[in-house]
PDB file of N, CA and C and ligand atoms in Angstrom:
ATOM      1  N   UNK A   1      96.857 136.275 113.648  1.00 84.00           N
ATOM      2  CA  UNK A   1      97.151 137.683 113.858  1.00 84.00           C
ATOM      3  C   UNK A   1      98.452 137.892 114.607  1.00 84.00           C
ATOM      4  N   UNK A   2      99.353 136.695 114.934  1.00 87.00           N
ATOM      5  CA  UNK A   2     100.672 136.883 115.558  1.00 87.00           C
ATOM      6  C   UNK A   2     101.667 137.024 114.549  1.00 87.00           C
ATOM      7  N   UNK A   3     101.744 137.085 113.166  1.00 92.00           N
ATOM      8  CA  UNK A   3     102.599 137.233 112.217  1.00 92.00           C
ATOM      9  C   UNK A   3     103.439 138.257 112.314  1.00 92.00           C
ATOM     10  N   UNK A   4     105.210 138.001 112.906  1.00 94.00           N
ATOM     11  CA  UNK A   4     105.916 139.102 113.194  1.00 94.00           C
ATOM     12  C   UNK A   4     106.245 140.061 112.012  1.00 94.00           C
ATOM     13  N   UNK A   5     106.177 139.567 110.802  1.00 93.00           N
ATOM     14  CA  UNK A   5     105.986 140.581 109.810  1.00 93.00           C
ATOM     15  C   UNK A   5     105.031 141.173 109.456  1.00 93.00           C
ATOM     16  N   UNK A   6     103.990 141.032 110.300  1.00 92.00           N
ATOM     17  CA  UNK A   6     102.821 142.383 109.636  1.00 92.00           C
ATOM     18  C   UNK A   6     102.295 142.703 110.921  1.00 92.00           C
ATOM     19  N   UNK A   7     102.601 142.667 112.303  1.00 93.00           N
ATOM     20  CA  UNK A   7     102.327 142.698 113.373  1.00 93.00           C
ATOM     21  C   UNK A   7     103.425 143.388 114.330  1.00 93.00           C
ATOM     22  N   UNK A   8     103.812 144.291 114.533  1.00 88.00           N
ATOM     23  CA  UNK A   8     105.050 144.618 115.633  1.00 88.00           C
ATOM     24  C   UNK A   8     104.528 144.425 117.069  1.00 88.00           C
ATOM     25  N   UNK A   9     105.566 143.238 117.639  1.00 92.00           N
ATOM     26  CA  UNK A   9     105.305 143.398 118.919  1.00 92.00           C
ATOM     27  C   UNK A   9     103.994 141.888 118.886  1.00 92.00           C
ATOM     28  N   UNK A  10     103.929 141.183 118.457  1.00 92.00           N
ATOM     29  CA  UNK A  10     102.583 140.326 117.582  1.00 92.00           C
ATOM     30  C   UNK A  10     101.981 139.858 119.236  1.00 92.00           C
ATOM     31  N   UNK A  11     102.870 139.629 120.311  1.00 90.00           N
ATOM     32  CA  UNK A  11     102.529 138.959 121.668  1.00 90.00           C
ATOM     33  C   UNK A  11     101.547 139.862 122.287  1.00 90.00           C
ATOM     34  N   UNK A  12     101.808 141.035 122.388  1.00 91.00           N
ATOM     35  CA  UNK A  12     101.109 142.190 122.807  1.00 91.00           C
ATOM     36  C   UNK A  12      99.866 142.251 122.550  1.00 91.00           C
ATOM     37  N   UNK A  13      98.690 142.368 123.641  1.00 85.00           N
ATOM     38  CA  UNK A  13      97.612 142.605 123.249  1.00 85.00           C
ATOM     39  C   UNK A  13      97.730 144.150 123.494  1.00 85.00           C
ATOM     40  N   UNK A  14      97.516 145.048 122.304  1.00 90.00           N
ATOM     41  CA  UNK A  14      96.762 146.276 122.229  1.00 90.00           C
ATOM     42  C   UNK A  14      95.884 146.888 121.175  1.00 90.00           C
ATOM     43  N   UNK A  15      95.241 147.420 122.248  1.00 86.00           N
ATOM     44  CA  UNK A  15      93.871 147.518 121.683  1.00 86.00           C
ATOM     45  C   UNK A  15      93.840 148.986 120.176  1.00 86.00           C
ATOM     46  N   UNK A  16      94.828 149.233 120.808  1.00 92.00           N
ATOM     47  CA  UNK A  16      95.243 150.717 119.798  1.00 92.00           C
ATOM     48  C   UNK A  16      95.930 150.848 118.751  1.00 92.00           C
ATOM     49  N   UNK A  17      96.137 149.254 118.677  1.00 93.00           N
ATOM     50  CA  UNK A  17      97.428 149.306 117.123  1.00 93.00           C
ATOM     51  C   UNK A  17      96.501 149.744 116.147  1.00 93.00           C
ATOM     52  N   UNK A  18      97.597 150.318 115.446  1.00 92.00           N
ATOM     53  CA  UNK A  18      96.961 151.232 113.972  1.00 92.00           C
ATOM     54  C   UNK A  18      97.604 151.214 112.773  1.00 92.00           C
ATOM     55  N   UNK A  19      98.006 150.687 111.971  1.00 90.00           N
ATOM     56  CA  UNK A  19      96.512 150.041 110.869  1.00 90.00           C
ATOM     57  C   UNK A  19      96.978 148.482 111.625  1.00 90.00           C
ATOM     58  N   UNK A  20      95.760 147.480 111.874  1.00 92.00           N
ATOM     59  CA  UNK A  20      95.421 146.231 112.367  1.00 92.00           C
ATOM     60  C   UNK A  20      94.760 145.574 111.456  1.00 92.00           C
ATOM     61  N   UNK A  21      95.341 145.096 110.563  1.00 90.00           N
ATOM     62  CA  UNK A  21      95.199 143.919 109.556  1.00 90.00           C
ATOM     63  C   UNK A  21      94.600 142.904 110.156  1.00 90.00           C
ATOM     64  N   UNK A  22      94.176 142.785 110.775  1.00 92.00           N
ATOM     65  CA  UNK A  22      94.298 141.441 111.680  1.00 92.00           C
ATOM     66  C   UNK A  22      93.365 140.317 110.815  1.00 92.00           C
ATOM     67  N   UNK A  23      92.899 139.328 110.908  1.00 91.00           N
ATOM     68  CA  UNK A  23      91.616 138.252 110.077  1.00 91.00           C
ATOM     69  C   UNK A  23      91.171 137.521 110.970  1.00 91.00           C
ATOM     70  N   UNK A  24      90.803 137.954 112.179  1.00 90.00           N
ATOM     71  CA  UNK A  24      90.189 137.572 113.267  1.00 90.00           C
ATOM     72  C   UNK A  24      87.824 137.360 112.419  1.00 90.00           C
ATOM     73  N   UNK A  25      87.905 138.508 111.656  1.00 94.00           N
ATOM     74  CA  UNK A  25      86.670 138.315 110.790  1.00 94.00           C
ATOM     75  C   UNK A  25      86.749 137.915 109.549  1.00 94.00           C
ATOM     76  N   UNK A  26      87.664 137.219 109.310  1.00 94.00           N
ATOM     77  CA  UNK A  26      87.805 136.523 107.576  1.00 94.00           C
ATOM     78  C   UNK A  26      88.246 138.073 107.140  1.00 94.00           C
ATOM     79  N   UNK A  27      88.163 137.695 105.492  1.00 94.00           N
ATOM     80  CA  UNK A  27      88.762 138.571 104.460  1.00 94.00           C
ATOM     81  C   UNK A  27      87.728 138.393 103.401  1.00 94.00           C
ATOM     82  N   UNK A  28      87.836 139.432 102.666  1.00 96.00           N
ATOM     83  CA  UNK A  28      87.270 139.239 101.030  1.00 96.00           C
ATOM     84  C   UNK A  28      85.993 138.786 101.325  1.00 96.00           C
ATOM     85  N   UNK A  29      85.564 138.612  99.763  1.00 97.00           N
ATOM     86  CA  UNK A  29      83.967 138.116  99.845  1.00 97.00           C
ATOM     87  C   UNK A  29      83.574 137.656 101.227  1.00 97.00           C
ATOM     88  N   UNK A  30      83.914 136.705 101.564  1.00 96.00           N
ATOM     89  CA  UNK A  30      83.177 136.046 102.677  1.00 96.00           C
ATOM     90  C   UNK A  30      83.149 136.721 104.559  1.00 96.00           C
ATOM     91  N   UNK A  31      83.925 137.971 104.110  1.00 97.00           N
ATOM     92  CA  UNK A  31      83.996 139.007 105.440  1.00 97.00           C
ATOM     93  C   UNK A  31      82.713 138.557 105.802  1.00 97.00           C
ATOM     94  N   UNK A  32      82.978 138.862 107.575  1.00 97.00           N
ATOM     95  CA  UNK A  32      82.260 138.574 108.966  1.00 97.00           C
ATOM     96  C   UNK A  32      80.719 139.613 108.397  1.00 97.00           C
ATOM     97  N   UNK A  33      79.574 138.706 108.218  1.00 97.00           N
ATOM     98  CA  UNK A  33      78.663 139.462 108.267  1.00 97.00           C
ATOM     99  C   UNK A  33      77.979 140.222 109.516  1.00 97.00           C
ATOM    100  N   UNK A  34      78.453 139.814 110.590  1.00 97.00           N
ATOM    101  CA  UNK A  34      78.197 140.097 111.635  1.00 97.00           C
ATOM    102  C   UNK A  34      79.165 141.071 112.585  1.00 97.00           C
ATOM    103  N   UNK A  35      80.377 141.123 111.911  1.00 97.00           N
ATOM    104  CA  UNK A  35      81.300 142.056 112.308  1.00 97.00           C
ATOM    105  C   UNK A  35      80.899 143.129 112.844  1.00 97.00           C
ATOM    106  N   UNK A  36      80.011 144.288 112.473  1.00 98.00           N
ATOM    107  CA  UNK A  36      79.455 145.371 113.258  1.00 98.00           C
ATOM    108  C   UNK A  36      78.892 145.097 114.825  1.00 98.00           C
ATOM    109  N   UNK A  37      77.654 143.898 114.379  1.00 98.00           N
ATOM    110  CA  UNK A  37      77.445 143.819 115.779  1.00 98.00           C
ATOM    111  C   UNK A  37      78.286 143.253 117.094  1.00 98.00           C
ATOM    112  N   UNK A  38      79.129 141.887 116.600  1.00 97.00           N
ATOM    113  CA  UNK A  38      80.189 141.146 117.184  1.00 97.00           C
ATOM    114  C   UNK A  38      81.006 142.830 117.584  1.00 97.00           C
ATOM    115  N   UNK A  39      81.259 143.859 117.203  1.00 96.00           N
ATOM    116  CA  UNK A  39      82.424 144.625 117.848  1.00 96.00           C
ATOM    117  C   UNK A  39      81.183 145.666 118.858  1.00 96.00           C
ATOM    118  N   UNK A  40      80.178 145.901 118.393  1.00 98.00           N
ATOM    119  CA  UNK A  40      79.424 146.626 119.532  1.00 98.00           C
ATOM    120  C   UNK A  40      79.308 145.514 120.777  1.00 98.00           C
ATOM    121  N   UNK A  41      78.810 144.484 120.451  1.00 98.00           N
ATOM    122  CA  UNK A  41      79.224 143.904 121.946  1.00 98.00           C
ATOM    123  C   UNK A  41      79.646 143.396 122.720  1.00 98.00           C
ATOM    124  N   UNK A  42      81.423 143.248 121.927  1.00 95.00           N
ATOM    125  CA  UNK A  42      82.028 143.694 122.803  1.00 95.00           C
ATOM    126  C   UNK A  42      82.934 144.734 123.001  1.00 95.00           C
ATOM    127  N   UNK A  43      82.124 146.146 122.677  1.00 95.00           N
ATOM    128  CA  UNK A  43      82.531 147.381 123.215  1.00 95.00           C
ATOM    129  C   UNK A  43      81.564 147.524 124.440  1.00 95.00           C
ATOM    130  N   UNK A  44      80.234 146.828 124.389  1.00 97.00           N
ATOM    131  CA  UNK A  44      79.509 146.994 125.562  1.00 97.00           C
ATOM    132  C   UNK A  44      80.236 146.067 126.491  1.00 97.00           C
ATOM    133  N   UNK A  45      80.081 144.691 126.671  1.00 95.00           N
ATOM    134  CA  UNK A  45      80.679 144.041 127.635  1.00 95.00           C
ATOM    135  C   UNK A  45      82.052 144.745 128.080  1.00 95.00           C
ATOM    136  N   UNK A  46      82.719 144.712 127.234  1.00 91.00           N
ATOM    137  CA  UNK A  46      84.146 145.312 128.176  1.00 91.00           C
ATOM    138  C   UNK A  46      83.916 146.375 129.222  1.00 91.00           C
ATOM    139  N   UNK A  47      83.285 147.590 128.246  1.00 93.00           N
ATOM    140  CA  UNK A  47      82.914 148.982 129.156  1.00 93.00           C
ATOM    141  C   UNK A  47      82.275 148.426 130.537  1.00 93.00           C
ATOM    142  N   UNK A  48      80.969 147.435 130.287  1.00 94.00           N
ATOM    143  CA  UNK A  48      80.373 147.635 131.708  1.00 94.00           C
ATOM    144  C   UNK A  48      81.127 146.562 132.554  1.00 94.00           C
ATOM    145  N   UNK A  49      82.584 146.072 132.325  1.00 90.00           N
ATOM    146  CA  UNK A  49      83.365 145.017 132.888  1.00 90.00           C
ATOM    147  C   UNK A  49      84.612 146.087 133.654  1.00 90.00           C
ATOM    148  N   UNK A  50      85.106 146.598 132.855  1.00 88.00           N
ATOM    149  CA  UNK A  50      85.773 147.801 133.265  1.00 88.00           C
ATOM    150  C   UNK A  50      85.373 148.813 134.441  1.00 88.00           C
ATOM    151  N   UNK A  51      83.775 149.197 134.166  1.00 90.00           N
ATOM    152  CA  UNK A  51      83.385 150.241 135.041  1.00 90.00           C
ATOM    153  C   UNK A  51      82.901 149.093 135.999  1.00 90.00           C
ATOM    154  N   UNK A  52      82.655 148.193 136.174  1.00 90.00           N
ATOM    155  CA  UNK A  52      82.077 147.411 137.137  1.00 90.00           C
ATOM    156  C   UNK A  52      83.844 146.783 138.681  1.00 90.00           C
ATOM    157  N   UNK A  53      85.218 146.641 137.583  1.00 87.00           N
ATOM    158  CA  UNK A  53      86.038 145.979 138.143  1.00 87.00           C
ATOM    159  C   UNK A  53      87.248 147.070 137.965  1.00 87.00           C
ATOM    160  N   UNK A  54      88.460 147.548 138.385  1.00 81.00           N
ATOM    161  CA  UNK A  54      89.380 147.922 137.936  1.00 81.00           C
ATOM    162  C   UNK A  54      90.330 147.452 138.411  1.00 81.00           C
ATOM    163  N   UNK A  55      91.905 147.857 138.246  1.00 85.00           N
ATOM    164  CA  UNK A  55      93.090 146.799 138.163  1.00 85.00           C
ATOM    165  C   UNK A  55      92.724 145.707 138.108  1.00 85.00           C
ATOM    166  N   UNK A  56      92.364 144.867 136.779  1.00 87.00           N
ATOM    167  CA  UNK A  56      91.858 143.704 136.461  1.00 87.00           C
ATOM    168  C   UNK A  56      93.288 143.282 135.469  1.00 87.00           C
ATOM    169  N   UNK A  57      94.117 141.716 136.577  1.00 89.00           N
ATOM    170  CA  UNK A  57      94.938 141.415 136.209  1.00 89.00           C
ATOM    171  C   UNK A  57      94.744 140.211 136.507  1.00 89.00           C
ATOM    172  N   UNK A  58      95.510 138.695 135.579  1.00 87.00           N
ATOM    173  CA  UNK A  58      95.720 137.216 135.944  1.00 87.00           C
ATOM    174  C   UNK A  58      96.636 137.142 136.727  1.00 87.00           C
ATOM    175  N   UNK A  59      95.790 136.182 137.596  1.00 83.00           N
ATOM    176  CA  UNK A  59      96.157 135.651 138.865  1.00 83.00           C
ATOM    177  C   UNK A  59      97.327 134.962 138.781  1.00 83.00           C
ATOM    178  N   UNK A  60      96.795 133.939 137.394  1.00 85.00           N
ATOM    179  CA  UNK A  60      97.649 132.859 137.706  1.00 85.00           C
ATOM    180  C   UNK A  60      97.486 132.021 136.281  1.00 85.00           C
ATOM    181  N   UNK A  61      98.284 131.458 135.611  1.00 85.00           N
ATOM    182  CA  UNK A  61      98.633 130.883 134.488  1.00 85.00           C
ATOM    183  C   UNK A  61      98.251 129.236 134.524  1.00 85.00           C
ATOM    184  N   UNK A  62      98.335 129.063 135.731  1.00 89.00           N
ATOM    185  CA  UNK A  62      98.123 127.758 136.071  1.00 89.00           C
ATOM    186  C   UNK A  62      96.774 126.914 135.564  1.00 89.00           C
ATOM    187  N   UNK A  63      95.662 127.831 135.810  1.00 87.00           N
ATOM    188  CA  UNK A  63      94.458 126.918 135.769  1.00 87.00           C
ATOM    189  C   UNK A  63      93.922 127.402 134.727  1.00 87.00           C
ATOM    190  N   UNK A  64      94.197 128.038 133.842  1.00 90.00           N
ATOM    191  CA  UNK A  64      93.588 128.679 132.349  1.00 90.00           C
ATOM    192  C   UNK A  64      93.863 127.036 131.661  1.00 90.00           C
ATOM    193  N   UNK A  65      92.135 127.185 130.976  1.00 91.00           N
ATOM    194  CA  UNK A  65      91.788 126.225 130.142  1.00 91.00           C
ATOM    195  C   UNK A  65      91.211 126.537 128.709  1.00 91.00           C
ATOM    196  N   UNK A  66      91.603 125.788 127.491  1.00 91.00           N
ATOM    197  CA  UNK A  66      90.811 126.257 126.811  1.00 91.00           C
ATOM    198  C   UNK A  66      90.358 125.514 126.285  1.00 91.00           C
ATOM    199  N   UNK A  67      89.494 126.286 124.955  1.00 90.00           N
ATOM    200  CA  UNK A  67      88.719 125.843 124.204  1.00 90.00           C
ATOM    201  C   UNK A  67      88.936 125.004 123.136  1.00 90.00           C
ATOM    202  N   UNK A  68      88.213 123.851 122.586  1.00 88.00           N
ATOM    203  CA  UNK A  68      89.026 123.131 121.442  1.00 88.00           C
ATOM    204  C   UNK A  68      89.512 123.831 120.364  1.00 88.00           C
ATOM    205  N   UNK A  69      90.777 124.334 119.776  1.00 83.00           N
ATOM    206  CA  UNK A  69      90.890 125.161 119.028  1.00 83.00           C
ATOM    207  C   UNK A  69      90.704 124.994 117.246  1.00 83.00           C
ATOM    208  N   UNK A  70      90.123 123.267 117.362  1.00 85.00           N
ATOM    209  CA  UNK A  70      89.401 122.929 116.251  1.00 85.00           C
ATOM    210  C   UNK A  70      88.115 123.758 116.113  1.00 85.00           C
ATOM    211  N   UNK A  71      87.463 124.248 116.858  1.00 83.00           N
ATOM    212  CA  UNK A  71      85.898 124.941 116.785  1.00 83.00           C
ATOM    213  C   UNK A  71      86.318 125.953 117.204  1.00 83.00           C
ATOM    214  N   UNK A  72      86.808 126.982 118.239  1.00 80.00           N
ATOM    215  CA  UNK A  72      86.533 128.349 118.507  1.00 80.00           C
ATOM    216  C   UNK A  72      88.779 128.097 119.244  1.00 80.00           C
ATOM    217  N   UNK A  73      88.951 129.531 118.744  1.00 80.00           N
ATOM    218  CA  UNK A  73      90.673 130.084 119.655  1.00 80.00           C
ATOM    219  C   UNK A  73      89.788 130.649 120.608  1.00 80.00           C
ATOM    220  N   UNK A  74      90.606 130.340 121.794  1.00 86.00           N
ATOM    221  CA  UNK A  74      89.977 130.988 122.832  1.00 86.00           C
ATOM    222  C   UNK A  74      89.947 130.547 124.377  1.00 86.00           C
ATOM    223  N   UNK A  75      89.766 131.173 125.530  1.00 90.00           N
ATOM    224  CA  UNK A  75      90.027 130.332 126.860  1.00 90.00           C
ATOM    225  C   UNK A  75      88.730 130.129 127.295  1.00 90.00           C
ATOM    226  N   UNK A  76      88.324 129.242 128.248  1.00 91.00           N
ATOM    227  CA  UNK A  76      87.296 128.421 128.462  1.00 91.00           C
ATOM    228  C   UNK A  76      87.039 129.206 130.390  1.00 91.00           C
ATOM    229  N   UNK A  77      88.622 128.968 130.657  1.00 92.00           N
ATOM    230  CA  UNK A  77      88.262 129.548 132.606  1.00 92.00           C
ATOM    231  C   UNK A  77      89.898 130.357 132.524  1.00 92.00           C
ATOM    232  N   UNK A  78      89.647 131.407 132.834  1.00 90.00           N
ATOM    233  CA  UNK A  78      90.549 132.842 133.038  1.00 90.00           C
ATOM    234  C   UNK A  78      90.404 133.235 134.371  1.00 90.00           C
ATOM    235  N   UNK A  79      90.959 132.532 134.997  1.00 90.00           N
ATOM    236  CA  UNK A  79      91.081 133.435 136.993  1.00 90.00           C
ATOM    237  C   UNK A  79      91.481 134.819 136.650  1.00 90.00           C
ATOM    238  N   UNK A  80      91.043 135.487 137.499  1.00 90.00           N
ATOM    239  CA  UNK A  80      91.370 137.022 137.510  1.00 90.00           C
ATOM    240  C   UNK A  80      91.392 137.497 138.730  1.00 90.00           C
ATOM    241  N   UNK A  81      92.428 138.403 139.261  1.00 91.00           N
ATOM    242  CA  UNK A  81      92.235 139.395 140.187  1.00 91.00           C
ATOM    243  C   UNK A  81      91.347 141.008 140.192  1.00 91.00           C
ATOM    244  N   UNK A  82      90.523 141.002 140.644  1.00 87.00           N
ATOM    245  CA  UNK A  82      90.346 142.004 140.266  1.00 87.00           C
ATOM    246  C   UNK A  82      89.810 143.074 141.916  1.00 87.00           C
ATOM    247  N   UNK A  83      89.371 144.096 141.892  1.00 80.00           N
ATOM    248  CA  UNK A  83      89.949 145.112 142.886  1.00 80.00           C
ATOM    249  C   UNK A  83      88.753 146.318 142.371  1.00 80.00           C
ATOM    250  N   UNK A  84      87.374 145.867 143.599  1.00 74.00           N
ATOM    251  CA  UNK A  84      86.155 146.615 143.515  1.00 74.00           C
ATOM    252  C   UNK A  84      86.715 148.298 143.495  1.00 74.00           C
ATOM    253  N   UNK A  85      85.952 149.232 142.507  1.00 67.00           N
ATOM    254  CA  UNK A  85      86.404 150.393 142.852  1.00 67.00           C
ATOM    255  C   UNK A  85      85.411 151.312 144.322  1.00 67.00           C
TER     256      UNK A  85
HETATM  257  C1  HEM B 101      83.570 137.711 117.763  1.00 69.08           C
HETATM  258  C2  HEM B 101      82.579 137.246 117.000  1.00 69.08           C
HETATM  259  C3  HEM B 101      82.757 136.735 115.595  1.00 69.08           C
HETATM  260  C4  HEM B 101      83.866 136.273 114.969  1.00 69.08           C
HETATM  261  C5  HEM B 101      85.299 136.141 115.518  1.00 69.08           C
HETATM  262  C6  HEM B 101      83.466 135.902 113.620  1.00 69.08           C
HETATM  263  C7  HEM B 101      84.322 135.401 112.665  1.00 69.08           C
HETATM  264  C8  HEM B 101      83.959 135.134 111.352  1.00 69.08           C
HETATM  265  C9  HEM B 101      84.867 134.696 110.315  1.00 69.08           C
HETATM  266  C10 HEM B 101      86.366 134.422 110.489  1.00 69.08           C
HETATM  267  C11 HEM B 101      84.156 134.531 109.174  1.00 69.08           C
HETATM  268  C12 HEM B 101      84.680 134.113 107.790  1.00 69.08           C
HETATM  269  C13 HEM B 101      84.520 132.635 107.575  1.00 69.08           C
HETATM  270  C14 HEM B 101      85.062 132.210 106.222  1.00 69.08           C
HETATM  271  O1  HEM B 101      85.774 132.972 105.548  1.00 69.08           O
HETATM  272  O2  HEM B 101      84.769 131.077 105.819  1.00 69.08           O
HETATM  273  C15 HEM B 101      82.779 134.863 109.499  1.00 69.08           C
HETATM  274  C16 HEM B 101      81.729 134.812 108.589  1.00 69.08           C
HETATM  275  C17 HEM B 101      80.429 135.084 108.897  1.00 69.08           C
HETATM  276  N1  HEM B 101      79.947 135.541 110.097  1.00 69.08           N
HETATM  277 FE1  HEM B 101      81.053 135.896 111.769  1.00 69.08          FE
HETATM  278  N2  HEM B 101      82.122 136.135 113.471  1.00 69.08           N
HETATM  279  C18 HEM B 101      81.663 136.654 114.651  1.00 69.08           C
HETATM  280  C19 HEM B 101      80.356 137.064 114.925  1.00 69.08           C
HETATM  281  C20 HEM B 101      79.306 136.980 114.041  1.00 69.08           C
HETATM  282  C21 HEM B 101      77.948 137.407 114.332  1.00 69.08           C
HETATM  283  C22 HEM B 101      77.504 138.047 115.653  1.00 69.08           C
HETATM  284  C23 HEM B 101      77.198 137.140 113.235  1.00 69.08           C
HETATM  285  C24 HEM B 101      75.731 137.350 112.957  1.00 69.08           C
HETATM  286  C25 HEM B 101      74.927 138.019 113.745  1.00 69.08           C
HETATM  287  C26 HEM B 101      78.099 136.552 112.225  1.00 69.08           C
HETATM  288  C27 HEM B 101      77.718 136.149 110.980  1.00 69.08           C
HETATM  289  C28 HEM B 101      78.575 135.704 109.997  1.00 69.08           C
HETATM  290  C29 HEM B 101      78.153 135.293 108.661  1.00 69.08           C
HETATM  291  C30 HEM B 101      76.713 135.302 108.132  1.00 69.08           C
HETATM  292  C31 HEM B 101      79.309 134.922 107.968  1.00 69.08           C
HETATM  293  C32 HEM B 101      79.400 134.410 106.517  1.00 69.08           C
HETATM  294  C33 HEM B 101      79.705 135.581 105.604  1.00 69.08           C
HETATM  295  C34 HEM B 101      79.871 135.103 104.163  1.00 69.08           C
HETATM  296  O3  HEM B 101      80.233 133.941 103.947  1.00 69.08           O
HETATM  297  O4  HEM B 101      79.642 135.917 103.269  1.00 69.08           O
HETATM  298  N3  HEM B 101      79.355 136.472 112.769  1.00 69.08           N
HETATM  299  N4  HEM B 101      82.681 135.225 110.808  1.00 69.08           N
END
């Protein structure tokens, strides 16, 4: 989903780009059967992560680990600052 030709800005995480091609759930026939629920939760987790933490920013670049990116893209330990409301 970083492809600078169908992506402006491809580094940027936002949540609001519009139209988002993205194939984070496959394509065609074999689309994410689970796609509906996979995005309800995480519209729930975020919300009650959000209302639970705010100014939620990385600490630090240093100790982010990830995941084998043969089986899952993705980080494993994400330090965060974050700032009780
Ligand atoms: C963030 C979470 C998820 C991601 C990123 C994801 C990603 C994907 C991707 C990329 C494919 C296509 C694989 C291919 O083309 O070979 C796929 C297929 C599939 N996913 Fe998900 N998935 C997620 C969650 C779920 C959940 C929660 C379920 C079930 C409750 C699910 C069930 C399936 C099934 C059954 C297929 C096969 C569809 C088919 O071949 O027709 N997925 N998923």
């Amino acid at each position: 989903n970083r492809d600078p030709d169908r992506f402006p800005e491809p580094d940027v995480l936002d949540v609001t780009r519009s139209p988002n091609p993205h194939l984070t759930f496959g394509h065609g026939i074999h689309f994410c059967f689970g796609a509906p629920l996979a995005r309800l939760e995480a519209r729930i987790a975020l919300r009650m992560l959000l209302d639970r933490f705010r100014d939620l920013s990385i600490s630090t670049y240093d100790d982010v680990t990830y995941q084998n990116p043969a089986v899952l893209v993705g980080v494993r330990h994400l330090p965060v600052d974050v700032v009780r409301p």
